[in-house]
């Protein structure tokens, strides 16, 4: 797709005028070198972490360089199994379950809400939308303790419910707002066309808005994935038993000011914990940027 | 008309919720029978147990809980863990929900936060009834678990202490002798000055520790002073001024590393400067010797660390014990099993051997002896335990920490000294500000 | 639909005009039909709002006027918490100062970096997918416990920045440990995790019809002109969205400072953000009433800020469906 765009545009370039002509190969080379230098600068911390994860535990901090002569995979094997009951296959599974549930919750509830705000006229719309914005601004510290007391009364502590149910009930104003913005930018003519074809609101939502909002839905899914995967405070409060720990809690358990810490395992498991999110990103960015909806718009 | 119809359910719903939440805070707690308060009853059913630590401590803790379940069929221990910093923040929230685990690990320094709110059961009746056996725990250690009313609210199971950790190899190379047993603060300073004269320029004789509360406690106790008078500071402004001035003079003489280097230092012992051979000495927990030496081994220089007691004062040693132990909250519904678990933890040989003093030296003297007698005990661990024995034998002073000690006192102390070290406040200004903040915060 | 959209947007001048959707139904009929449907769509959100947000909020509003240590019942003390905040608590003002400085630095930097890279990574380069994923990577680890160690490797006394400076003869101490520079290392941490903003910009850039650029190009507009008259206006809803979001996030910044300073806000309170102080008051010192009061002051402050931003949108934000 990119290449066709470039090919189509190339003949027009002289219209831009002032730029001195250069070999496209050289230009591409220059561009890529700039990008790669930028990338190396930006990713240095991660590269260093990757290198450190293969050093023996007590040599982790001995160099600023990326790789040294010492090479060991102990950090991965020890970090992964930890003890018999505490191991990362469990933590990864827990994180994955939680993440999938949260994504489904957010996608369904936030898109429903956003459709109403973006497309429908109803009483108190302004007031309620102001509420959405207000919750967007709300520091979570405000509701933390009352929520804990409530979940504790409901007997939900040590289950996934305190982390998942709020998502099913669209408490993430961020995503509502995101989708409202996206849906508002879609041309209304599409709705009207569907309406003429006999679609009700549900039909318009399902057949027009949802397919066209794939970029927004993908963005929501991606951000929910990252937020949930990296969330520390929520699981720390509600998932106290090591059996139910998520990856972020597992990572925190490598460090402790009062005992034996293992930075090597921390870096090894941190590296591994990037893999699912990165994979999801690569998969989801197709939705985001090359999605059907976008091409349908043009 | 319509407007009211729409709004009413909203307001009513909110009001109901508010009422529900307020009611939740006054949630009642189980009424314990006298027998339960004495820890007597059937040892069965579920208890929740929480501790702090990292992966390696979690593993041994789990093993001990497993043997307890084997020993008492029908019991089930639900485990909760977090790292030290997050552990206590979560405990605060759990306290709010009357949701503390039946057996909760606490530290003597945080005990006040819980006794002041009457969240814990006194353990004395359980000791009298024989449910918990403390006959092998030294009196001086046991007393660190007492509240202001003299009752025992935490059974100390592990005892840590602060030590002067010195890089022996560097000291040898510089030709300075380590401070001799019983050395005082003047000897300590003389040691640092000698070292400074002989050490390479990029190695400071000590890390800058003027903002470390534990070191100051040792200073005050060595002078025979008092740290706390109820909920107020028990020492004078002059004493603190003198102490901080001493550190400023040391920094001025070049005996310490820089304040900026000092404030970026990570908290875990493995990553400390003394563990990397960047400073000659530091005040570090005695049980950090093993992990710190591990890092130093990684540098490949072959340097060795050793630990000494902290400097003494005119009134003798100021080395206090920092104990951690087990408490039973009032909201516990299975007190007999909780008491049995604590007793098992404190006295069972298998538990002692397995746990192997993973969080401070084990307080039960018989279990401790078993570990010292173990021929496979690594030398460093042995040294940690021996130094503990030495400090206990000196009858260490006991500090009764007021509620808010960690959150208010420690944070204000460190910050006030940082203000001095970075030059944003003079010593007297920082002392005044610290006194005001600490006294106001501790009284609240 | 293709013709409709392109024709509607890319008038003669290259400045987009808004499409005028056909109005097939009368306003009155639609509004009546919408009410029921709208509330059906809103049901999950309304329940969540009441139970998880408004209820707890009202409770914390009540707490703001009390002294409450989490265990005994809250004790009504009127405006004392607010009085203490504005008269006798120097740490409160220092945390406001730190937070405002942080907002003023991190928000513009973050927006500039994310928009700039989104434009570069939008089209016209090979291996775009790979580049995007790689540039996104820092955002995946931004709040992890590992970051504290990584940041020391960069901005610590022995870090790579000082190594680089040292090689050109500049001697500098720790950047993280110095109260004068610690905050800016956290600004950089925030800007480093620009991925989310970039993705939103990317998705937006993709929705700008190529025809607009082509039309502008035909009119002889250079790259700067095209950026100003096509990209910026069409992207304005998303710029606004990212702006609002990063302002809100910056005001509520917590994780970066918490992780790097190990929860202390040090050195010398130089990274003691508002929310970090709030957290310390509430969860470490158990002054829940004071923390609730602080949270409400933050809510009000943010509301004013956001209100101003929203008000400004009528001057620079162009929505596709405006009528």
PDB file of C-alpha atoms in Angstrom, chain A residues 6-258:
ATOM      1  CA  UNK A   6       4.801   6.552  -3.313  1.00  0.00           C
ATOM      2  CA  UNK A   7       4.736   5.430  -6.878  1.00  0.00           C
ATOM      3  CA  UNK A   8       1.641   7.461  -7.569  1.00  0.00           C
ATOM      4  CA  UNK A   9       3.168  10.544  -6.028  1.00  0.00           C
ATOM      5  CA  UNK A  10       6.590  10.405  -7.520  1.00  0.00           C
ATOM      6  CA  UNK A  11       5.776  12.020 -10.871  1.00  0.00           C
ATOM      7  CA  UNK A  12       4.250  14.985  -9.090  1.00  0.00           C
ATOM      8  CA  UNK A  13       7.374  15.768  -7.119  1.00  0.00           C
ATOM      9  CA  UNK A  14       8.691  18.475  -9.423  1.00  0.00           C
ATOM     10  CA  UNK A  15       5.563  20.452  -8.540  1.00  0.00           C
ATOM     11  CA  UNK A  16       6.959  20.928  -5.047  1.00  0.00           C
ATOM     12  CA  UNK A  17       9.749  22.807  -6.710  1.00  0.00           C
ATOM     13  CA  UNK A  18      12.537  23.981  -4.531  1.00  0.00           C
ATOM     14  CA  UNK A  19      14.030  20.675  -3.323  1.00  0.00           C
ATOM     15  CA  UNK A  20      17.327  19.685  -4.973  1.00  0.00           C
ATOM     16  CA  UNK A  21      16.993  16.347  -6.723  1.00  0.00           C
ATOM     17  CA  UNK A  22      18.864  13.463  -5.170  1.00  0.00           C
ATOM     18  CA  UNK A  23      18.991   9.791  -5.767  1.00  0.00           C
ATOM     19  CA  UNK A  24      15.955   8.162  -4.082  1.00  0.00           C
ATOM     20  CA  UNK A  25      18.264   5.416  -2.859  1.00  0.00           C
ATOM     21  CA  UNK A  26      20.488   7.908  -1.061  1.00  0.00           C
ATOM     22  CA  UNK A  27      17.483   9.673   0.381  1.00  0.00           C
ATOM     23  CA  UNK A  28      16.054   6.431   1.687  1.00  0.00           C
ATOM     24  CA  UNK A  29      19.416   5.488   3.110  1.00  0.00           C
ATOM     25  CA  UNK A  30      19.736   8.826   4.888  1.00  0.00           C
ATOM     26  CA  UNK A  31      16.218   8.532   6.251  1.00  0.00           C
ATOM     27  CA  UNK A  32      16.799   5.040   7.541  1.00  0.00           C
ATOM     28  CA  UNK A  33      20.097   5.955   9.176  1.00  0.00           C
ATOM     29  CA  UNK A  34      18.426   8.831  11.016  1.00  0.00           C
ATOM     30  CA  UNK A  35      15.648   6.508  12.145  1.00  0.00           C
ATOM     31  CA  UNK A  36      18.072   3.867  13.304  1.00  0.00           C
ATOM     32  CA  UNK A  37      20.191   6.331  15.268  1.00  0.00           C
ATOM     33  CA  UNK A  38      17.043   7.662  16.899  1.00  0.00           C
ATOM     34  CA  UNK A  39      15.889   4.154  17.683  1.00  0.00           C
ATOM     35  CA  UNK A  40      19.164   3.086  19.239  1.00  0.00           C
ATOM     36  CA  UNK A  41      19.166   6.174  21.443  1.00  0.00           C
ATOM     37  CA  UNK A  42      15.607   5.569  22.507  1.00  0.00           C
ATOM     38  CA  UNK A  43      15.894   1.857  22.984  1.00  0.00           C
ATOM     39  CA  UNK A  44      19.255   1.884  24.731  1.00  0.00           C
ATOM     40  CA  UNK A  45      17.694   1.275  28.160  1.00  0.00           C
ATOM     41  CA  UNK A  46      15.766  -1.704  26.833  1.00  0.00           C
ATOM     42  CA  UNK A  47      18.759  -3.073  24.969  1.00  0.00           C
ATOM     43  CA  UNK A  48      20.834  -2.724  28.103  1.00  0.00           C
ATOM     44  CA  UNK A  49      18.170  -4.566  30.066  1.00  0.00           C
ATOM     45  CA  UNK A  50      18.127  -7.304  27.466  1.00  0.00           C
ATOM     46  CA  UNK A  51      21.902  -7.633  27.718  1.00  0.00           C
ATOM     47  CA  UNK A  52      21.842  -7.538  31.513  1.00  0.00           C
ATOM     48  CA  UNK A  53      19.256 -10.314  31.601  1.00  0.00           C
ATOM     49  CA  UNK A  54      21.901 -12.677  30.228  1.00  0.00           C
ATOM     50  CA  UNK A  55      24.574 -11.766  32.772  1.00  0.00           C
ATOM     51  CA  UNK A  56      25.085 -13.638  36.037  1.00  0.00           C
ATOM     52  CA  UNK A  57      23.002 -12.108  38.811  1.00  0.00           C
ATOM     53  CA  UNK A  58      25.947 -10.473  40.558  1.00  0.00           C
ATOM     54  CA  UNK A  59      27.411  -8.975  37.403  1.00  0.00           C
ATOM     55  CA  UNK A  60      24.237  -7.309  36.213  1.00  0.00           C
ATOM     56  CA  UNK A  61      25.350  -3.770  37.001  1.00  0.00           C
ATOM     57  CA  UNK A  62      29.008  -4.080  36.140  1.00  0.00           C
ATOM     58  CA  UNK A  63      28.826  -2.475  32.698  1.00  0.00           C
ATOM     59  CA  UNK A  64      27.055   0.186  30.709  1.00  0.00           C
ATOM     60  CA  UNK A  65      27.732  -1.813  27.586  1.00  0.00           C
ATOM     61  CA  UNK A  66      25.159  -4.133  26.146  1.00  0.00           C
ATOM     62  CA  UNK A  67      26.902  -7.479  26.129  1.00  0.00           C
ATOM     63  CA  UNK A  68      29.833  -8.864  28.051  1.00  0.00           C
ATOM     64  CA  UNK A  69      31.732 -12.108  27.860  1.00  0.00           C
ATOM     65  CA  UNK A  70      29.649 -13.695  30.592  1.00  0.00           C
ATOM     66  CA  UNK A  71      26.605 -15.319  29.148  1.00  0.00           C
ATOM     67  CA  UNK A  72      24.044 -17.289  31.078  1.00  0.00           C
ATOM     68  CA  UNK A  73      20.377 -18.125  30.759  1.00  0.00           C
ATOM     69  CA  UNK A  74      20.097 -18.813  34.505  1.00  0.00           C
ATOM     70  CA  UNK A  75      18.088 -15.657  35.051  1.00  0.00           C
ATOM     71  CA  UNK A  76      15.440 -16.979  32.696  1.00  0.00           C
ATOM     72  CA  UNK A  77      15.241 -20.466  34.122  1.00  0.00           C
ATOM     73  CA  UNK A  78      15.432 -19.350  37.760  1.00  0.00           C
ATOM     74  CA  UNK A  79      13.145 -16.380  37.249  1.00  0.00           C
ATOM     75  CA  UNK A  80      10.595 -18.487  35.446  1.00  0.00           C
ATOM     76  CA  UNK A  81      10.288 -21.196  38.060  1.00  0.00           C
ATOM     77  CA  UNK A  82      11.195 -19.217  41.224  1.00  0.00           C
ATOM     78  CA  UNK A  83       9.752 -21.758  43.662  1.00  0.00           C
ATOM     79  CA  UNK A  84       7.350 -24.640  43.124  1.00  0.00           C
ATOM     80  CA  UNK A  85       4.266 -22.532  43.758  1.00  0.00           C
ATOM     81  CA  UNK A  86       5.463 -19.227  42.429  1.00  0.00           C
ATOM     82  CA  UNK A  87       6.187 -19.395  38.803  1.00  0.00           C
ATOM     83  CA  UNK A  88       5.812 -17.201  35.850  1.00  0.00           C
ATOM     84  CA  UNK A  89       3.754 -19.561  33.738  1.00  0.00           C
ATOM     85  CA  UNK A  90       1.062 -19.050  36.340  1.00  0.00           C
ATOM     86  CA  UNK A  91       1.551 -15.287  36.449  1.00  0.00           C
ATOM     87  CA  UNK A  92       1.444 -15.029  32.669  1.00  0.00           C
ATOM     88  CA  UNK A  93      -1.742 -17.051  32.527  1.00  0.00           C
ATOM     89  CA  UNK A  94      -3.334 -14.894  35.237  1.00  0.00           C
ATOM     90  CA  UNK A  95      -2.342 -11.699  33.445  1.00  0.00           C
ATOM     91  CA  UNK A  96      -3.658 -13.006  30.157  1.00  0.00           C
ATOM     92  CA  UNK A  97      -7.033 -14.010  31.592  1.00  0.00           C
ATOM     93  CA  UNK A  98      -7.437 -10.684  33.300  1.00  0.00           C
ATOM     94  CA  UNK A  99      -6.390  -8.776  30.209  1.00  0.00           C
ATOM     95  CA  UNK A 100      -8.743 -10.579  27.846  1.00  0.00           C
ATOM     96  CA  UNK A 101     -11.711 -10.052  30.163  1.00  0.00           C
ATOM     97  CA  UNK A 102     -10.899  -6.368  30.552  1.00  0.00           C
ATOM     98  CA  UNK A 103     -10.554  -5.874  26.804  1.00  0.00           C
ATOM     99  CA  UNK A 104     -13.907  -7.479  26.096  1.00  0.00           C
ATOM    100  CA  UNK A 105     -15.523  -5.427  28.851  1.00  0.00           C
ATOM    101  CA  UNK A 106     -14.105  -2.176  27.601  1.00  0.00           C
ATOM    102  CA  UNK A 107     -14.815  -2.784  23.931  1.00  0.00           C
ATOM    103  CA  UNK A 108     -18.454  -3.633  24.427  1.00  0.00           C
ATOM    104  CA  UNK A 109     -19.402  -1.160  27.108  1.00  0.00           C
ATOM    105  CA  UNK A 110     -17.417   1.824  25.888  1.00  0.00           C
ATOM    106  CA  UNK A 111     -18.531   1.539  22.267  1.00  0.00           C
ATOM    107  CA  UNK A 112     -22.195   1.338  23.307  1.00  0.00           C
ATOM    108  CA  UNK A 113     -21.791   4.412  25.461  1.00  0.00           C
ATOM    109  CA  UNK A 114     -19.826   6.282  22.845  1.00  0.00           C
ATOM    110  CA  UNK A 115     -22.434   5.629  20.165  1.00  0.00           C
ATOM    111  CA  UNK A 116     -25.111   7.221  22.310  1.00  0.00           C
ATOM    112  CA  UNK A 117     -23.010  10.296  22.979  1.00  0.00           C
ATOM    113  CA  UNK A 118     -21.732  10.709  19.458  1.00  0.00           C
ATOM    114  CA  UNK A 119     -24.864  10.038  17.475  1.00  0.00           C
ATOM    115  CA  UNK A 120     -28.024  10.331  19.517  1.00  0.00           C
ATOM    116  CA  UNK A 121     -29.867  13.354  20.828  1.00  0.00           C
ATOM    117  CA  UNK A 122     -31.314  12.757  24.225  1.00  0.00           C
ATOM    118  CA  UNK A 123     -32.245  14.553  27.360  1.00  0.00           C
ATOM    119  CA  UNK A 124     -29.372  15.511  29.708  1.00  0.00           C
ATOM    120  CA  UNK A 125     -26.844  14.661  27.016  1.00  0.00           C
ATOM    121  CA  UNK A 126     -24.725  17.679  27.847  1.00  0.00           C
ATOM    122  CA  UNK A 127     -24.826  17.013  31.578  1.00  0.00           C
ATOM    123  CA  UNK A 128     -23.995  13.349  31.169  1.00  0.00           C
ATOM    124  CA  UNK A 129     -21.191  14.023  28.731  1.00  0.00           C
ATOM    125  CA  UNK A 130     -19.766  16.525  31.174  1.00  0.00           C
ATOM    126  CA  UNK A 131     -19.835  13.641  33.659  1.00  0.00           C
ATOM    127  CA  UNK A 132     -17.772  11.530  31.264  1.00  0.00           C
ATOM    128  CA  UNK A 133     -15.211  14.307  31.040  1.00  0.00           C
ATOM    129  CA  UNK A 134     -15.315  14.758  34.787  1.00  0.00           C
ATOM    130  CA  UNK A 135     -14.499  11.090  35.358  1.00  0.00           C
ATOM    131  CA  UNK A 136     -11.689  11.408  32.860  1.00  0.00           C
ATOM    132  CA  UNK A 137     -10.230  14.063  35.117  1.00  0.00           C
ATOM    133  CA  UNK A 138     -10.876  12.161  38.285  1.00  0.00           C
ATOM    134  CA  UNK A 139      -7.744  10.981  40.089  1.00  0.00           C
ATOM    135  CA  UNK A 140      -8.275   7.344  40.954  1.00  0.00           C
ATOM    136  CA  UNK A 141      -7.051   8.088  44.441  1.00  0.00           C
ATOM    137  CA  UNK A 142     -10.427   9.700  45.119  1.00  0.00           C
ATOM    138  CA  UNK A 143     -12.349   6.486  44.762  1.00  0.00           C
ATOM    139  CA  UNK A 144      -9.739   3.960  45.826  1.00  0.00           C
ATOM    140  CA  UNK A 145     -10.631   3.485  49.482  1.00  0.00           C
ATOM    141  CA  UNK A 146     -14.429   3.617  49.154  1.00  0.00           C
ATOM    142  CA  UNK A 147     -14.184   1.109  46.320  1.00  0.00           C
ATOM    143  CA  UNK A 148     -12.027  -1.214  48.367  1.00  0.00           C
ATOM    144  CA  UNK A 149     -14.481  -1.099  51.242  1.00  0.00           C
ATOM    145  CA  UNK A 150     -17.336  -1.825  48.859  1.00  0.00           C
ATOM    146  CA  UNK A 151     -15.612  -4.778  47.169  1.00  0.00           C
ATOM    147  CA  UNK A 152     -14.606  -6.130  50.532  1.00  0.00           C
ATOM    148  CA  UNK A 153     -18.240  -5.998  51.689  1.00  0.00           C
ATOM    149  CA  UNK A 154     -19.298  -7.795  48.536  1.00  0.00           C
ATOM    150  CA  UNK A 155     -16.741 -10.519  49.225  1.00  0.00           C
ATOM    151  CA  UNK A 156     -15.019  -9.823  45.924  1.00  0.00           C
ATOM    152  CA  UNK A 157     -11.490  -9.468  47.287  1.00  0.00           C
ATOM    153  CA  UNK A 158      -9.223 -12.201  45.902  1.00  0.00           C
ATOM    154  CA  UNK A 159     -11.350 -12.619  42.808  1.00  0.00           C
ATOM    155  CA  UNK A 160     -11.061 -10.976  39.409  1.00  0.00           C
ATOM    156  CA  UNK A 161     -14.393  -9.207  39.853  1.00  0.00           C
ATOM    157  CA  UNK A 162     -13.101  -5.894  41.308  1.00  0.00           C
ATOM    158  CA  UNK A 163     -10.803  -5.560  38.308  1.00  0.00           C
ATOM    159  CA  UNK A 164     -13.193  -6.721  35.599  1.00  0.00           C
ATOM    160  CA  UNK A 165     -16.699  -5.592  36.571  1.00  0.00           C
ATOM    161  CA  UNK A 166     -15.845  -1.862  36.425  1.00  0.00           C
ATOM    162  CA  UNK A 167     -14.645  -2.389  32.842  1.00  0.00           C
ATOM    163  CA  UNK A 168     -17.885  -4.129  31.868  1.00  0.00           C
ATOM    164  CA  UNK A 169     -19.667  -1.097  33.260  1.00  0.00           C
ATOM    165  CA  UNK A 170     -17.653   1.375  31.199  1.00  0.00           C
ATOM    166  CA  UNK A 171     -15.838   3.174  33.993  1.00  0.00           C
ATOM    167  CA  UNK A 172     -12.904   3.974  31.714  1.00  0.00           C
ATOM    168  CA  UNK A 173     -13.925   7.417  30.536  1.00  0.00           C
ATOM    169  CA  UNK A 174     -10.769   7.608  28.458  1.00  0.00           C
ATOM    170  CA  UNK A 175     -12.067   5.065  25.973  1.00  0.00           C
ATOM    171  CA  UNK A 176     -15.560   6.484  25.869  1.00  0.00           C
ATOM    172  CA  UNK A 177     -14.078   9.843  25.003  1.00  0.00           C
ATOM    173  CA  UNK A 178     -11.714   8.308  22.470  1.00  0.00           C
ATOM    174  CA  UNK A 179     -14.558   6.556  20.683  1.00  0.00           C
ATOM    175  CA  UNK A 180     -16.882   9.535  20.845  1.00  0.00           C
ATOM    176  CA  UNK A 181     -14.181  11.540  19.115  1.00  0.00           C
ATOM    177  CA  UNK A 182     -13.742   8.909  16.439  1.00  0.00           C
ATOM    178  CA  UNK A 183     -17.419   8.331  15.822  1.00  0.00           C
ATOM    179  CA  UNK A 184     -18.086  12.058  15.615  1.00  0.00           C
ATOM    180  CA  UNK A 185     -15.516  12.266  12.858  1.00  0.00           C
ATOM    181  CA  UNK A 186     -17.350   9.633  10.796  1.00  0.00           C
ATOM    182  CA  UNK A 187     -19.701  11.180   8.244  1.00  0.00           C
ATOM    183  CA  UNK A 188     -23.326  11.187   9.328  1.00  0.00           C
ATOM    184  CA  UNK A 189     -24.398  10.447   5.808  1.00  0.00           C
ATOM    185  CA  UNK A 190     -23.536   6.788   6.436  1.00  0.00           C
ATOM    186  CA  UNK A 191     -26.042   6.554   9.289  1.00  0.00           C
ATOM    187  CA  UNK A 192     -28.677   8.235   7.238  1.00  0.00           C
ATOM    188  CA  UNK A 193     -28.103   5.852   4.379  1.00  0.00           C
ATOM    189  CA  UNK A 194     -28.471   2.901   6.730  1.00  0.00           C
ATOM    190  CA  UNK A 195     -31.564   4.466   8.249  1.00  0.00           C
ATOM    191  CA  UNK A 196     -33.135   4.740   4.824  1.00  0.00           C
ATOM    192  CA  UNK A 197     -32.323   1.045   4.377  1.00  0.00           C
ATOM    193  CA  UNK A 198     -34.450   0.409   7.445  1.00  0.00           C
ATOM    194  CA  UNK A 199     -31.843   0.069  10.180  1.00  0.00           C
ATOM    195  CA  UNK A 200     -32.679   1.063  13.743  1.00  0.00           C
ATOM    196  CA  UNK A 201     -30.108   2.407  16.194  1.00  0.00           C
ATOM    197  CA  UNK A 202     -28.903  -1.059  17.022  1.00  0.00           C
ATOM    198  CA  UNK A 203     -28.546  -1.814  13.328  1.00  0.00           C
ATOM    199  CA  UNK A 204     -26.657   1.392  12.643  1.00  0.00           C
ATOM    200  CA  UNK A 205     -24.404   0.730  15.600  1.00  0.00           C
ATOM    201  CA  UNK A 206     -23.694  -2.824  14.563  1.00  0.00           C
ATOM    202  CA  UNK A 207     -23.500  -2.474  10.813  1.00  0.00           C
ATOM    203  CA  UNK A 208     -22.136   1.002  10.304  1.00  0.00           C
ATOM    204  CA  UNK A 209     -20.443   2.350  13.391  1.00  0.00           C
ATOM    205  CA  UNK A 210     -18.701  -0.742  14.695  1.00  0.00           C
ATOM    206  CA  UNK A 211     -17.106  -1.740  11.378  1.00  0.00           C
ATOM    207  CA  UNK A 212     -16.037   1.820  10.693  1.00  0.00           C
ATOM    208  CA  UNK A 213     -14.654   2.264  14.192  1.00  0.00           C
ATOM    209  CA  UNK A 214     -12.214  -0.579  13.956  1.00  0.00           C
ATOM    210  CA  UNK A 215      -9.267   1.795  14.385  1.00  0.00           C
ATOM    211  CA  UNK A 216     -10.787   3.192  17.575  1.00  0.00           C
ATOM    212  CA  UNK A 217     -11.718  -0.263  18.810  1.00  0.00           C
ATOM    213  CA  UNK A 218      -8.232  -1.508  18.066  1.00  0.00           C
ATOM    214  CA  UNK A 219      -6.768   1.437  19.924  1.00  0.00           C
ATOM    215  CA  UNK A 220      -9.036   0.732  22.878  1.00  0.00           C
ATOM    216  CA  UNK A 221      -8.095  -2.927  22.891  1.00  0.00           C
ATOM    217  CA  UNK A 222      -4.414  -2.093  22.674  1.00  0.00           C
ATOM    218  CA  UNK A 223      -4.441   0.475  25.444  1.00  0.00           C
ATOM    219  CA  UNK A 224      -6.572  -1.750  27.643  1.00  0.00           C
ATOM    220  CA  UNK A 225      -4.104  -4.536  27.038  1.00  0.00           C
ATOM    221  CA  UNK A 226      -1.140  -2.392  28.044  1.00  0.00           C
ATOM    222  CA  UNK A 227      -2.843  -0.781  31.013  1.00  0.00           C
ATOM    223  CA  UNK A 228      -4.103  -4.064  32.390  1.00  0.00           C
ATOM    224  CA  UNK A 229      -0.893  -5.917  31.675  1.00  0.00           C
ATOM    225  CA  UNK A 230       1.176  -3.291  33.468  1.00  0.00           C
ATOM    226  CA  UNK A 231      -1.314  -2.358  36.201  1.00  0.00           C
ATOM    227  CA  UNK A 232       0.256  -2.828  39.573  1.00  0.00           C
ATOM    228  CA  UNK A 233      -1.906  -1.147  42.195  1.00  0.00           C
ATOM    229  CA  UNK A 234      -5.183  -2.886  41.314  1.00  0.00           C
ATOM    230  CA  UNK A 235      -3.864  -6.449  41.392  1.00  0.00           C
ATOM    231  CA  UNK A 236      -1.764  -5.598  44.446  1.00  0.00           C
ATOM    232  CA  UNK A 237      -4.877  -4.602  46.373  1.00  0.00           C
ATOM    233  CA  UNK A 238      -7.276  -7.234  45.133  1.00  0.00           C
ATOM    234  CA  UNK A 239      -5.197 -10.254  44.135  1.00  0.00           C
ATOM    235  CA  UNK A 240      -3.233 -10.908  47.273  1.00  0.00           C
ATOM    236  CA  UNK A 241      -2.619 -14.648  47.004  1.00  0.00           C
ATOM    237  CA  UNK A 242       0.526 -15.529  45.064  1.00  0.00           C
ATOM    238  CA  UNK A 243      -1.541 -18.065  43.084  1.00  0.00           C
ATOM    239  CA  UNK A 244      -3.547 -15.237  41.605  1.00  0.00           C
ATOM    240  CA  UNK A 245      -0.666 -12.808  41.020  1.00  0.00           C
ATOM    241  CA  UNK A 246      -0.222 -11.080  37.717  1.00  0.00           C
ATOM    242  CA  UNK A 247       3.095 -10.585  35.943  1.00  0.00           C
ATOM    243  CA  UNK A 248       3.619  -7.118  37.387  1.00  0.00           C
ATOM    244  CA  UNK A 249       3.337  -8.505  40.911  1.00  0.00           C
ATOM    245  CA  UNK A 250       5.665 -11.338  40.021  1.00  0.00           C
ATOM    246  CA  UNK A 251       8.204  -8.794  38.807  1.00  0.00           C
ATOM    247  CA  UNK A 252       7.932  -6.723  41.966  1.00  0.00           C
ATOM    248  CA  UNK A 253       8.599  -9.855  43.990  1.00  0.00           C
ATOM    249  CA  UNK A 254      12.167  -9.978  42.685  1.00  0.00           C
ATOM    250  CA  UNK A 255      13.060  -6.860  44.653  1.00  0.00           C
ATOM    251  CA  UNK A 256      12.820  -6.357  48.350  1.00  0.00           C
ATOM    252  CA  UNK A 257      14.704  -3.896  50.516  1.00  0.00           C
ATOM    253  CA  UNK A 258      14.811  -6.299  53.443  1.00  0.00           C
TER     254      UNK A 258
END
